[in-house]
Short mmCIF file of C-alpha atoms in Angstrom, two decimals:
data_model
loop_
_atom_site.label_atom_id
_atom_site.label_comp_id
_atom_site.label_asym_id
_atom_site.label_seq_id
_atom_site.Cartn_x
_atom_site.Cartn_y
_atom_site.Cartn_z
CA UNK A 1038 0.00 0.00 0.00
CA UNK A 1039 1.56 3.30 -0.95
CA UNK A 1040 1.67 6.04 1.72
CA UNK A 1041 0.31 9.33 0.31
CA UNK A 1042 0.18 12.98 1.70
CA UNK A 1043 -0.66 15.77 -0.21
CA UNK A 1044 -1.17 19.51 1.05
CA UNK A 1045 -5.09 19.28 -0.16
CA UNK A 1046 -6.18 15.75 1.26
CA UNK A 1047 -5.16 13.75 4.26
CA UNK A 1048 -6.06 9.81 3.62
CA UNK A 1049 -6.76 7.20 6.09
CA UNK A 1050 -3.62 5.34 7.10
CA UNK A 1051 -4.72 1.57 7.56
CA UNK A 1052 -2.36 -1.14 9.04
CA UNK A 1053 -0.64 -1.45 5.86
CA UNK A 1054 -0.17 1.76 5.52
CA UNK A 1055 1.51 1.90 9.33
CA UNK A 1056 3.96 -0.42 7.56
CA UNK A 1057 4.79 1.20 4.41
CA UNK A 1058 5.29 4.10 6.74
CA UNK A 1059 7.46 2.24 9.23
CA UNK A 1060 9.34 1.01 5.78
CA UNK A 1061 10.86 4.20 5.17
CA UNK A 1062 10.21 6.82 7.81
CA UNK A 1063 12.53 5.33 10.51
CA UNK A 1064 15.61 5.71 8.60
CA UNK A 1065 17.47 8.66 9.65
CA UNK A 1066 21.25 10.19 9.69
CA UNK A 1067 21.46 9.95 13.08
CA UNK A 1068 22.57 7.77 16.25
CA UNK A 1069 21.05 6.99 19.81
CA UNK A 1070 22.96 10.60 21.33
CA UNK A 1071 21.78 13.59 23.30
CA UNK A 1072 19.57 15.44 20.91
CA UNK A 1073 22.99 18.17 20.39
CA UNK A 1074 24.01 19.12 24.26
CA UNK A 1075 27.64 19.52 24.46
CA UNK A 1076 27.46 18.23 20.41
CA UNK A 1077 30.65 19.86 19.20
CA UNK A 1078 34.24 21.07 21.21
CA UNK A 1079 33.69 24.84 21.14
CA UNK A 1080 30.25 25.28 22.13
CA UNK A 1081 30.49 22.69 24.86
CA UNK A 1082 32.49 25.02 26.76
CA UNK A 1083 29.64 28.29 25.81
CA UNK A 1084 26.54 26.36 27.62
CA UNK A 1085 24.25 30.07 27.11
CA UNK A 1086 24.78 29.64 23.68
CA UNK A 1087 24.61 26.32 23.03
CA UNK A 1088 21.31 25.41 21.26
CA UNK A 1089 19.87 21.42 22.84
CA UNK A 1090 16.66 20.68 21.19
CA UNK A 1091 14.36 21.68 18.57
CA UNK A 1092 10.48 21.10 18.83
CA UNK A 1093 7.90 21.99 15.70
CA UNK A 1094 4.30 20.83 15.86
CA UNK A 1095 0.80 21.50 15.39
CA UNK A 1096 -0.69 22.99 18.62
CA UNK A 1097 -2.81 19.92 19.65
CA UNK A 1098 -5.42 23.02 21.39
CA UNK A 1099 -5.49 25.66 18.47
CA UNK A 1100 -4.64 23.47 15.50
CA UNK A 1101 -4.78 26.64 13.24
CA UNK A 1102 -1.26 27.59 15.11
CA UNK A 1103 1.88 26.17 14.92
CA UNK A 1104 4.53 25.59 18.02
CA UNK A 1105 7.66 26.46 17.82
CA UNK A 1106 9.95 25.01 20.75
CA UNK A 1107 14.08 25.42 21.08
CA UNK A 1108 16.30 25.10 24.11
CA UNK A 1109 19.50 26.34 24.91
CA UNK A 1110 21.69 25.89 28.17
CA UNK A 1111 21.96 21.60 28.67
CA UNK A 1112 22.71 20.54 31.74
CA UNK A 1113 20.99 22.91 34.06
CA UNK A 1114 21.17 21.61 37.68
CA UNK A 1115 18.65 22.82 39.91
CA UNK A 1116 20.46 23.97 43.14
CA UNK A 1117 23.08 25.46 40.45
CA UNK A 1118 23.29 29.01 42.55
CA UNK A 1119 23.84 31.60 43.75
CA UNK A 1120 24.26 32.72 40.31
CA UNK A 1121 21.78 31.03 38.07
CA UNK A 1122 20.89 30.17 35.01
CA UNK A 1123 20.01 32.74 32.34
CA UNK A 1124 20.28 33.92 28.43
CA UNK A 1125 23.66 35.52 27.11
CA UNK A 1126 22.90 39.14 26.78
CA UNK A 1127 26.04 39.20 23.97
CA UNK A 1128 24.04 36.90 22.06
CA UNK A 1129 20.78 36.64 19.47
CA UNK A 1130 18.87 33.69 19.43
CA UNK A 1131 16.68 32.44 16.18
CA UNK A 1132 14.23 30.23 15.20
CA UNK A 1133 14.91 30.24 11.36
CA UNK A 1134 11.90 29.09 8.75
CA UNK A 1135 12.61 27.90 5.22
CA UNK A 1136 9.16 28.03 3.25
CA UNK A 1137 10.39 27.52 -0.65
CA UNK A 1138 12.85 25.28 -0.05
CA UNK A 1139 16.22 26.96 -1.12
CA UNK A 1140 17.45 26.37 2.37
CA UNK A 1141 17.71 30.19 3.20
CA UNK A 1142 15.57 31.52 6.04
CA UNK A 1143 12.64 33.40 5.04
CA UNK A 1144 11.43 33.91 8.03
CA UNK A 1145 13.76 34.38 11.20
CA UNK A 1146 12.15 34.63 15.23
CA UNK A 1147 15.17 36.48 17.13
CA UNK A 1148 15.25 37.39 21.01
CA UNK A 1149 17.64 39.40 22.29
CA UNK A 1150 18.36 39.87 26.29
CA UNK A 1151 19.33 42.24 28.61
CA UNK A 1152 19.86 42.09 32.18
CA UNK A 1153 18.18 43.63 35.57
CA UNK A 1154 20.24 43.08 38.20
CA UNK A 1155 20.12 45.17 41.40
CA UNK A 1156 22.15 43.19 43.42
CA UNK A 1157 25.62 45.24 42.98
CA UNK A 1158 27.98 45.07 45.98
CA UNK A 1159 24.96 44.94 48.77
CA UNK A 1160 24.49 41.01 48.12
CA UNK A 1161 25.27 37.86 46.92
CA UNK A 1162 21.44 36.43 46.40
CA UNK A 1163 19.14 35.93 43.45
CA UNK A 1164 16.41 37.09 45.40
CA UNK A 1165 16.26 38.69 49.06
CA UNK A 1166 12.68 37.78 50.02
CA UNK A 1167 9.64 35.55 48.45
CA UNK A 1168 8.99 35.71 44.90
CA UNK A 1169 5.22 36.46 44.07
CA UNK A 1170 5.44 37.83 40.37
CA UNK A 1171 7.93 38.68 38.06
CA UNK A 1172 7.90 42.78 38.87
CA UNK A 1173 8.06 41.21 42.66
CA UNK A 1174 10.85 43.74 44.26
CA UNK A 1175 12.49 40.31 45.95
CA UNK A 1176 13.66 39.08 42.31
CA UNK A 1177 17.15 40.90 42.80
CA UNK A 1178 18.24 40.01 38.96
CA UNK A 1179 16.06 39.73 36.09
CA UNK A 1180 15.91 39.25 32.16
CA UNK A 1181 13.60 41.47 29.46
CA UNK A 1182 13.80 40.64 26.10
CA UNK A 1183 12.99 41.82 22.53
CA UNK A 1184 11.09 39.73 19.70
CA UNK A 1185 11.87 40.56 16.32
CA UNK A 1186 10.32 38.70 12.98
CA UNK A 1187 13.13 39.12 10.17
CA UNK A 1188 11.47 38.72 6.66
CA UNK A 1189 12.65 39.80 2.97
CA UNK A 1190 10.84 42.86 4.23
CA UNK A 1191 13.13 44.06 6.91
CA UNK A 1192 12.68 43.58 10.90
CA UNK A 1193 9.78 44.32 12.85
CA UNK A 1194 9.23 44.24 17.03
CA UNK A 1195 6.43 41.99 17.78
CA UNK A 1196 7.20 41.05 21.69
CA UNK A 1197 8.70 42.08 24.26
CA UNK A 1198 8.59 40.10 27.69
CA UNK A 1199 10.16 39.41 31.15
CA UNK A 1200 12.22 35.71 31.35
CA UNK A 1201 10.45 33.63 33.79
CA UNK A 1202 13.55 33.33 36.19
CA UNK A 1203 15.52 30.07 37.29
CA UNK A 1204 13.51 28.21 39.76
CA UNK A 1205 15.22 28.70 42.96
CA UNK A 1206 13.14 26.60 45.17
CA UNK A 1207 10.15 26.73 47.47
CA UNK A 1208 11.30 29.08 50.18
CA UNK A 1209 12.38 31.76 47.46
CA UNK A 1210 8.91 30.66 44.26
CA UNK A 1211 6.56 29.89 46.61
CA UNK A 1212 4.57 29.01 43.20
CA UNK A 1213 6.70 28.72 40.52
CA UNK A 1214 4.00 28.60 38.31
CA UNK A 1215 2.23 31.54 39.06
CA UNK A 1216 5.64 33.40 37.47
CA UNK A 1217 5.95 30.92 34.47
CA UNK A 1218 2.11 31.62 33.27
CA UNK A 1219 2.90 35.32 33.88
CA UNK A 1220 5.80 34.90 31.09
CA UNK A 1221 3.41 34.17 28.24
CA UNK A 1222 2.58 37.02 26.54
CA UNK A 1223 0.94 38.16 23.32
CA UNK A 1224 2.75 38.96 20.16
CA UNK A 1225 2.00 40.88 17.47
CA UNK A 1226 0.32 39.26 14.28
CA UNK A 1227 -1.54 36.55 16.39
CA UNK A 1228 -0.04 34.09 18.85
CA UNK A 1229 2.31 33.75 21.77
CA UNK A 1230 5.63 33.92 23.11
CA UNK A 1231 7.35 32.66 26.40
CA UNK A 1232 11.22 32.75 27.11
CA UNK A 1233 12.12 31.20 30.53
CA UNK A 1234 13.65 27.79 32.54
CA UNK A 1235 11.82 24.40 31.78
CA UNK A 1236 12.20 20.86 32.42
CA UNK A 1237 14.73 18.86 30.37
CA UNK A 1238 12.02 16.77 27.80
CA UNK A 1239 14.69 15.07 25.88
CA UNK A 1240 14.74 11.63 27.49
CA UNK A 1241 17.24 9.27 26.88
CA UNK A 1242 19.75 6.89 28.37
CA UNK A 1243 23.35 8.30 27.17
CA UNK A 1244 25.55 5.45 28.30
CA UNK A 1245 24.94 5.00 24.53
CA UNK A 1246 28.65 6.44 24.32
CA UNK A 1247 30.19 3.43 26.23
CA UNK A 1248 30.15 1.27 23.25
CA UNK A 1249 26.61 1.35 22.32
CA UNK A 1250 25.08 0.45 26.18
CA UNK A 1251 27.77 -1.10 27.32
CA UNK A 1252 28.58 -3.63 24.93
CA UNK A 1253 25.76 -5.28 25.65
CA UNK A 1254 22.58 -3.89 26.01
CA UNK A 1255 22.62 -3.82 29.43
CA UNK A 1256 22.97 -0.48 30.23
CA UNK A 1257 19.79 0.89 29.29
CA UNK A 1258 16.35 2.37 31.14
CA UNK A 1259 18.16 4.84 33.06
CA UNK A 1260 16.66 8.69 31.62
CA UNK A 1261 20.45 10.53 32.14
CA UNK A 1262 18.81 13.95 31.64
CA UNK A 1263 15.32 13.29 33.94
CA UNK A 1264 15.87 16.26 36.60
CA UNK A 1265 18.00 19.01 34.61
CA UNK A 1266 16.30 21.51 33.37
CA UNK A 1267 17.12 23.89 30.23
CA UNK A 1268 15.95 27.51 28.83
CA UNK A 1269 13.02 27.86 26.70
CA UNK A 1270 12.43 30.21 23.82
CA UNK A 1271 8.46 29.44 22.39
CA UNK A 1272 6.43 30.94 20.13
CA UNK A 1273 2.74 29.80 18.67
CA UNK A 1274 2.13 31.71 15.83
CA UNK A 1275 -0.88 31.13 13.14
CA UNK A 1276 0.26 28.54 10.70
CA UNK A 1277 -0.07 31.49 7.91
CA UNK A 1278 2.46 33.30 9.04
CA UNK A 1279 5.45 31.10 8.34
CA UNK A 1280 4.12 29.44 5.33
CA UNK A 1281 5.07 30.64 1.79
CA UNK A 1282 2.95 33.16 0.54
CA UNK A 1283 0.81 32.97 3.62
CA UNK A 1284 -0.82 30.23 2.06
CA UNK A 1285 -0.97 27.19 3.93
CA UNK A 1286 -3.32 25.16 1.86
CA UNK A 1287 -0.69 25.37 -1.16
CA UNK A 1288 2.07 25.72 0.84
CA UNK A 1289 2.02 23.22 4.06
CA UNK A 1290 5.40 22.12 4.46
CA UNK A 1291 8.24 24.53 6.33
CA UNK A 1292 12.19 23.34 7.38
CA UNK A 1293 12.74 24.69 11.02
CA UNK A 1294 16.02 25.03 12.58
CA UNK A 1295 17.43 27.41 15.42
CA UNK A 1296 21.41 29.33 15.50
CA UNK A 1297 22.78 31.25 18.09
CA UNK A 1298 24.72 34.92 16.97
CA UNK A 1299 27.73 35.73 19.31
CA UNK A 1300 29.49 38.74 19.44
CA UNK A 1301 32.88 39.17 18.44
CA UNK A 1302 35.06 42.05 17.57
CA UNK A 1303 34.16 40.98 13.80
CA UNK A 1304 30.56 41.30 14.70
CA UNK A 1305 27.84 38.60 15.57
CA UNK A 1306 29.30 35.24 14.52
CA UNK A 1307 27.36 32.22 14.33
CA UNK A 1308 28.01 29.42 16.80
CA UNK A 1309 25.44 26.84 17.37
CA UNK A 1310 23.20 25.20 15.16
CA UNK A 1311 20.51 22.75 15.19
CA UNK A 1312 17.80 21.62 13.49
CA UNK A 1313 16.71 17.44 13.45
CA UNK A 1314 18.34 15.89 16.54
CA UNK A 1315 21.46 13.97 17.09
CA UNK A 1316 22.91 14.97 13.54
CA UNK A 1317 26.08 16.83 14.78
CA UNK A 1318 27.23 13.95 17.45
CA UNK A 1319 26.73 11.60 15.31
CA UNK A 1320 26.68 11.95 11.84
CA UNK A 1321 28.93 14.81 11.42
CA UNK A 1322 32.63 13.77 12.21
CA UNK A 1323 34.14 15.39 15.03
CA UNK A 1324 36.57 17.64 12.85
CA UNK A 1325 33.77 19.27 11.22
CA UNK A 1326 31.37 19.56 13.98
CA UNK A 1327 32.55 23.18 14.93
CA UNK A 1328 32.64 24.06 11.01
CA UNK A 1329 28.89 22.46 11.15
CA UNK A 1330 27.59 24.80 13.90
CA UNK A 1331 28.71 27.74 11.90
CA UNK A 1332 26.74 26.97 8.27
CA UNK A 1333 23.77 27.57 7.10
CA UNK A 1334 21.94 24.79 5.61
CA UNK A 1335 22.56 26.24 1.68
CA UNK A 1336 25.95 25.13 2.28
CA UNK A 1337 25.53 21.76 3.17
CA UNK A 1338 25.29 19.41 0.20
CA UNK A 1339 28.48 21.58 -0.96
CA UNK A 1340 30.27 19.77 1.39
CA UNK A 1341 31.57 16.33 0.40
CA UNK A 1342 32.83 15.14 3.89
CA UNK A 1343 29.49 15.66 5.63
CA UNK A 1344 27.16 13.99 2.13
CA UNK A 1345 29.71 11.06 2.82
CA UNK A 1346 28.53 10.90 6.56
CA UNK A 1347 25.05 10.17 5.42
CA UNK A 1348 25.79 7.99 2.35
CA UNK A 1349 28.17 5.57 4.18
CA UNK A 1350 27.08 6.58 8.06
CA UNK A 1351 29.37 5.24 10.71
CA UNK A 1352 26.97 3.92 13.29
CA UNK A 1353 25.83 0.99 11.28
CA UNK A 1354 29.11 -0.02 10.93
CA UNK A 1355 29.65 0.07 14.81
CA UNK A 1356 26.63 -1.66 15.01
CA UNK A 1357 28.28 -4.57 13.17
CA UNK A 1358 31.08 -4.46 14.92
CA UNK A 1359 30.17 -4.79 18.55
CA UNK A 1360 26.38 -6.52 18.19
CA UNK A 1361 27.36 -8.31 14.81
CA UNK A 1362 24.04 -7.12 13.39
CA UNK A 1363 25.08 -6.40 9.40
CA UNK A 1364 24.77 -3.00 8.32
CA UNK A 1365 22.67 -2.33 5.15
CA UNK A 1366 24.74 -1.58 1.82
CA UNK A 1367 25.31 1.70 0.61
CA UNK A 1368 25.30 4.20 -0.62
CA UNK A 1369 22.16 5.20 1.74
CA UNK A 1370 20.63 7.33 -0.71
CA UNK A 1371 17.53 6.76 1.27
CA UNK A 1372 19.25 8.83 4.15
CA UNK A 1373 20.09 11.29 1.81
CA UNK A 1374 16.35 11.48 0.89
CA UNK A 1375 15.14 11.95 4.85
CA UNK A 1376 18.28 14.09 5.51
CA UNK A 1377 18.69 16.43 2.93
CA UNK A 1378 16.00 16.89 0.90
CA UNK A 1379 12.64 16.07 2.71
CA UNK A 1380 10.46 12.88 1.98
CA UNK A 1381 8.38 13.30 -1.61
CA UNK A 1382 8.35 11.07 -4.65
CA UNK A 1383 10.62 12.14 -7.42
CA UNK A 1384 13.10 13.14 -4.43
CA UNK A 1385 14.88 9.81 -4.06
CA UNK A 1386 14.17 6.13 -3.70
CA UNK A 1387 11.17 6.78 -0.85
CA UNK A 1388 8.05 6.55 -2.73
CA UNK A 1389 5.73 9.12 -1.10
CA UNK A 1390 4.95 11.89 -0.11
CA UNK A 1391 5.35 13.47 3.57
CA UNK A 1392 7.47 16.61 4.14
CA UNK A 1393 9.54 18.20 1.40
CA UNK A 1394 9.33 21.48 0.44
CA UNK A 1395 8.28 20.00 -2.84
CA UNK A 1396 4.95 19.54 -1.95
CA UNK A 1397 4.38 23.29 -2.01
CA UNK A 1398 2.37 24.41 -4.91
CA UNK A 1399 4.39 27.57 -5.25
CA UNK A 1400 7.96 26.16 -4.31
CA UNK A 1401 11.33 26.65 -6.52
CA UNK A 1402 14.04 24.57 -6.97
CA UNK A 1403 14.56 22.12 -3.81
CA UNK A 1404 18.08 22.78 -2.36
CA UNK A 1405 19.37 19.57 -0.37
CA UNK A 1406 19.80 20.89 3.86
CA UNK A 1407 19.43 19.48 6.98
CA UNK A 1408 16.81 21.28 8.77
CA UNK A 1409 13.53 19.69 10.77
CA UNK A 1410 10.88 19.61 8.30
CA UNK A 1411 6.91 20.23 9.27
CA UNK A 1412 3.63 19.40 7.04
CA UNK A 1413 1.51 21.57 8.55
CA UNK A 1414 -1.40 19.92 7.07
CA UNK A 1415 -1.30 17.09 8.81
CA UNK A 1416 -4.32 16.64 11.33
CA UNK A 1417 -3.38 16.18 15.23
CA UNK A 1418 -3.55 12.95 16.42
CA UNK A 1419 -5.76 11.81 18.74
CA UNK A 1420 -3.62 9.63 20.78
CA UNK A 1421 0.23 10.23 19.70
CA UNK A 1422 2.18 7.10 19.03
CA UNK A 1423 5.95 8.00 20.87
CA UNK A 1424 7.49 6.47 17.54
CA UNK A 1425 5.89 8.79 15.41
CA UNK A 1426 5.62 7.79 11.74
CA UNK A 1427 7.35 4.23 12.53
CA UNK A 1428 4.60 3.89 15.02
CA UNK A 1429 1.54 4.51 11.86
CA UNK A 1430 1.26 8.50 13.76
CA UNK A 1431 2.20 10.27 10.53
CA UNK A 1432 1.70 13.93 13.02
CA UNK A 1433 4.94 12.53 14.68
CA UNK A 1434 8.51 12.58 14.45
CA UNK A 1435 10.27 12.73 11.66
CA UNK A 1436 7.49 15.12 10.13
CA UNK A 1437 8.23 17.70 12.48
CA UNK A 1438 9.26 16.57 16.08
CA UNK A 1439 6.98 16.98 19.29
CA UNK A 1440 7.63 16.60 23.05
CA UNK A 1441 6.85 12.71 23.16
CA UNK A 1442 8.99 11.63 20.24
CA UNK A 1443 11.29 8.89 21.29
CA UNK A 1444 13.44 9.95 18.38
CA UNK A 1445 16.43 7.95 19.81
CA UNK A 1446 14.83 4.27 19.48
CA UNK A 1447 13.67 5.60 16.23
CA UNK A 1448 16.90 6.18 15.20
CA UNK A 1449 18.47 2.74 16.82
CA UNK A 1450 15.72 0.70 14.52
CA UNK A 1451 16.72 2.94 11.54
CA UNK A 1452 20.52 2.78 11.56
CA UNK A 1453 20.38 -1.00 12.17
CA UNK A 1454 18.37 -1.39 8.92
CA UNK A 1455 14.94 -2.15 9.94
CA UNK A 1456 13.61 0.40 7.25
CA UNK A 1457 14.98 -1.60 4.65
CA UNK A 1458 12.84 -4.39 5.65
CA UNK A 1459 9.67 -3.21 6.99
CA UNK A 1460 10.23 -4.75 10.91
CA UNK A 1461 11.74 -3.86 13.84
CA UNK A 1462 15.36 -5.65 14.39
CA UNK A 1463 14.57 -8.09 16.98
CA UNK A 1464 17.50 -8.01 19.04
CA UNK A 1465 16.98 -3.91 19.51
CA UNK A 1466 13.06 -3.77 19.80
CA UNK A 1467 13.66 -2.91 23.93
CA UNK A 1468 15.16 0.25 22.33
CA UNK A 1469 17.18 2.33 25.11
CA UNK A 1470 14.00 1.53 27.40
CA UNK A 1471 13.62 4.96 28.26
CA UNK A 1472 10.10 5.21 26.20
CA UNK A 1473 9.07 9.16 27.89
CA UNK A 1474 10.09 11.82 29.85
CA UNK A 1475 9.33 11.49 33.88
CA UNK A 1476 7.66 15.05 33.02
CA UNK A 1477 4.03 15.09 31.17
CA UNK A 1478 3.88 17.40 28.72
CA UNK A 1479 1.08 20.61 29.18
CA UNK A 1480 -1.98 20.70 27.77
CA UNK A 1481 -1.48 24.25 26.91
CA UNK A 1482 1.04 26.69 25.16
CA UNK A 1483 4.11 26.48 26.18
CA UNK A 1484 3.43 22.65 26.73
CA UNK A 1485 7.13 22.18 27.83
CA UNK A 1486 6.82 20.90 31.23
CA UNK A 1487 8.58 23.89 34.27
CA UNK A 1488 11.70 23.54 35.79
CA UNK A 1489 12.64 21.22 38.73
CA UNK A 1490 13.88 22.83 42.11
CA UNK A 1491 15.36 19.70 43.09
CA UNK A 1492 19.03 18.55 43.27
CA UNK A 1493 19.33 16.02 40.29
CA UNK A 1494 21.85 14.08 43.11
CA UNK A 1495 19.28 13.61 45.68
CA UNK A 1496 19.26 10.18 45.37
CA UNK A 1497 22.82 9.55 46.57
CA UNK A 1498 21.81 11.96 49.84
CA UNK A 1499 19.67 10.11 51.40
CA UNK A 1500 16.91 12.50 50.99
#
C-alpha cells in the first residue's frame, strides 16, 4: 500500500499503511545521542549559547497555530546558585523558517536579552525575600527581552517580555507557576511567546557512548537527563504566518532550525546550530562539527565530507562491529532522501509523499539541507504514538518533532536497517528503554513541562 500525503487531502492510514510508513520513515542520519548538548568542542564550553533541542508541531489546542519550541543551556542543575541560570545578553537567538525550499531563512524569530540586576555590591542572592510575580521587588536580577520577525521585508518588534527566572526553590517561588504563566505574553500578528527555565524533555539513556550500552545492552532504562532543566524560547504563531505566501493550503510544508549569533570584535558570529536531533554527534565527524555549527543549511550538500557521513554513516558499521548485526549496503541514498532533501516522490528512492518542500504548490528549486521539516497539514492525532511515523502517527517525528517523540529508538531501529525491511530488528526492539520523559507534557502553550527545584543528586543523599 503506498503512503500518500498531499497539502489538499489527508487519507486514512490503515495497518498497511503503518507499515509502508514504518518502511521508510525510521531511517534517519542519526545515532542513539543527546539530541545536540555539548554536540561539538567549542560550544560545549559556551553552555548560554549552546542550542539542545528543537520542537515543531501542530498545537494539539489551536490546530490553526503552529509551536515552535528550542532550548538552549543543557545541563541545568537545579540547586546550580547563587548565580543562576540565564540567556547571554552578547548573544541573538533564532528560530529560522525555510518556506520555498532553497534552504535560506525566510522567516527568522530572534530574542535578544538584557539584564536587571540590582544586586551590585549589597548582596550575593538571586532574590532577598519571596517571589510572588515577576515585577516582585524580591527578584534581585532579572531578564527582558525583545522579539523581532526578520522577513525579505526588513525587521519588525512583535514582543517584548520578562524571562520567567531560574527556579530557585520553594522558600524563594513559593509558586513557581504563578511566574511561568505570567511569562506568556501576546505577540503581534496573532499568537504567543514565552522565554524562561523548563524541564529537560529530551529523554534518553546516554551510556549510549560506552560502546553502544555497554557492549551489551545492558545499560539501558536509566533517563540521564530526567531532573535538569534547560531555557526555553516558544512561540505559537498562526500557521499562515510562516508558510510561503501565507498560504498554507498550497504551501504546508516549512524546514525549522534554530542558531545562536555571538558577538565578536568581527561582529555577531554564528556558533550553534541545530535543526533534526542527534545529527552533529553523530553523523557529522568530530573535525567538522565546529565548522557544522557555523553553516547555514545552503551550504551543506556543498560539502563532500558531511554527504559522505550520510551515504556511508558510521553507526551501522559500529553496530556490526560490537552486536554483529550487518549494516545495510550503501550508498544510503535513502538517508540522503530523509536528511537532505525532505520525503516526496521524485526526491529519491522513498516513494511518497510526507514533508519536502516540494509539496508546495508555489515552491522553486529544492536545495538539499538538513533542517527539521513540518507538514503543517497534517491533522493532530488523537492519541500520539511516541514512535511517530514508525509507530503509523504520521503527526509525529520525523514530520516535524513533538515533546513525546522517542526519536532515539527511532533512530536505533533505523541505523540497524529495519527500514529496509519493513520490521523492527529483533535483538533492539527494547530500544534504550527509556520510552518518555518522567515530566508530562502541558496541555497548553508552552506545553514544555517547568523547571525542577530539586538537586538532580538527591538520590545519593539520602533524601
Amino acid at each position: 500500500m503506498e503512503l500518500r500525503i498531499t497539502p489538499r487531502s489527508m487519507v486514512a492510514v490503515g495497518v498497511a499503511g503503518a507499515l509502508a510508513a514504518a518502511s521508510f520513515v525510521i531511517l534517519r542520519p542519526e545515532a542513539p545521542s543527546a539530541s545536540s548538548h555539548r554536540e561539538a568542542p567549542l560550544i560545549a564550553g559556551d553552555p548560554r549559547n549552546d542550542n539542545t533541542d528543537v520542537y515543531a508541531f501542530t498545537s494539539p489546542d489551536k490546530q490553526d497555530t503552529v509551536t515552535l519550541l528550542a532550548n538552549w543551556i543543557p545541563f541545568e542543575e537545579p540547586n546550580g546558585g547563587p548565580n543562576f541560570y540565564f540567556f547571554d545578553v552578547n548573544s541573538r537567538y533564532n528560530i529560522k523558517i525555510d518556506n520555498d525550499g532553497d534552504a535560506k531563512p525566510d522567516v527568522v524569530y530572534q530574542w535578544t536579552f538584557k539584564n536587571v540586576d540590582k544586586r551590585g555590591n549589597s548582596t550575593f542572592l538571586f532574590n532577598n525575600g519571596p517571589v510572588t510575580s515577576l515585577n516582585d521587588p524580591n527578584l534581585l536580577f532579572r531578564q527582558s527581552y525583545t522579539l523581532r520577525k526578520i522577513t525579505h521585508r526588513g525587521a519588525t518588534v512583535i514582543g517584548t517580555g520578562t524571562v520567567a527566572p531560574s527556579n530557585v526553590g520553594r522558600a524563594s517561588m513559593p509558586d513557581y507557576s504563578v511566574l511561568r504563566n505570567q511569562a506568556v505574553d501576546s505577540i503581534k500578528g496573532g499568537g504567543k511567546q514565552f522565554a524562561g527555565q523548563s524541564d529537560e524533555a529530551f529523554f534518553l539513556d546516554l551510556r549510549v557512548f560506552d560502546l553502544l550500552y555497554g557492549g551489551d545492552l545492558s545499560e539501558v532504562g536509566q533517563d540521564t537527563t530526567r531532573g535538569y532543566n534547560v531555557h526555553t524560547l516558544a512561540l505559537q504563531v498562526p500557521k499562515k504566518e510562516i508558510a510561503l505566501r501565507g498560504n498554507v493550503s498550497r504551501n504546508p510544508v516549512v524546514g525549522v532550525w534554530a542558531t545562536t549569533d555571538k558577538w565578536s570584535p568581527k561582529g555577531y558570529v554564528q556558533v550553534s546550530r541545530l535543526g533534526q536531533p542527534l545529527v552533529n554527534e553523530v553523523v557529522v565527524p568530530a573535525g567538522l562539527k565546529d565548522a557544522f555549527n557555523s553553516i547555514s543549511p545552503d551550504k551543506d550538500a556543498s560539502i563532500p565530507e558531511v554527504v559522505k557521513r550520510v551515504t556511508d554513516p558510521e553507526l551501522p558499521k559500529l553496530l556490526e562491529g560490537i552486536y554483529g548485526l550487518k549494516a545495510p549496503k550503501t550508498p544510503r541514498n535513502d538517508l540522503v532522501e530523509i536528511f537532505l532533501t525532505g520525503i516526496a516522490k521524485g526526491n529519491g528512492p522513498i516513494n511518497a509523499d510526507l514533508n519536502s518542500q516540494t509539496l508546495n504548490k508555489d515552491a522553486g528549486k529544492l536545495r538539499p539541507a538538513e533542517m527539521l521539516r513540518l507538514n503543517m497539514a497534517v491533522p493532530v492525532t488523537a492519541n500520539p504514538n511516541r514512535l511517530g511515523v514508525l509507530g503509523g502517527d504520521l503527526q509525529g517525528f520525523p514530520n516535524g518533532r513533538r515533546l513525546g517523540d522517542d526519536v532515539v529508538d527511532i533512530a536505533i531501529q533505523a541505523m540497524a536497517g529495519a527500514a529496509q525491511t519493513g520490521q523492527l530488528v529483533p535483538a533492539l526492539a527494547a530500544g534504550d528503554k527509556v520510552d518518555a520523559n518522567d515530566q508530562p507534557a502541558l496541555s497548553t502553550f508552552p506545553y514544555i513541562p517547568g523547571p525542577s527545584n530539586v538537586a538532580v543528586n538527591r538520590t545519593f543523599s539520602g533524601s
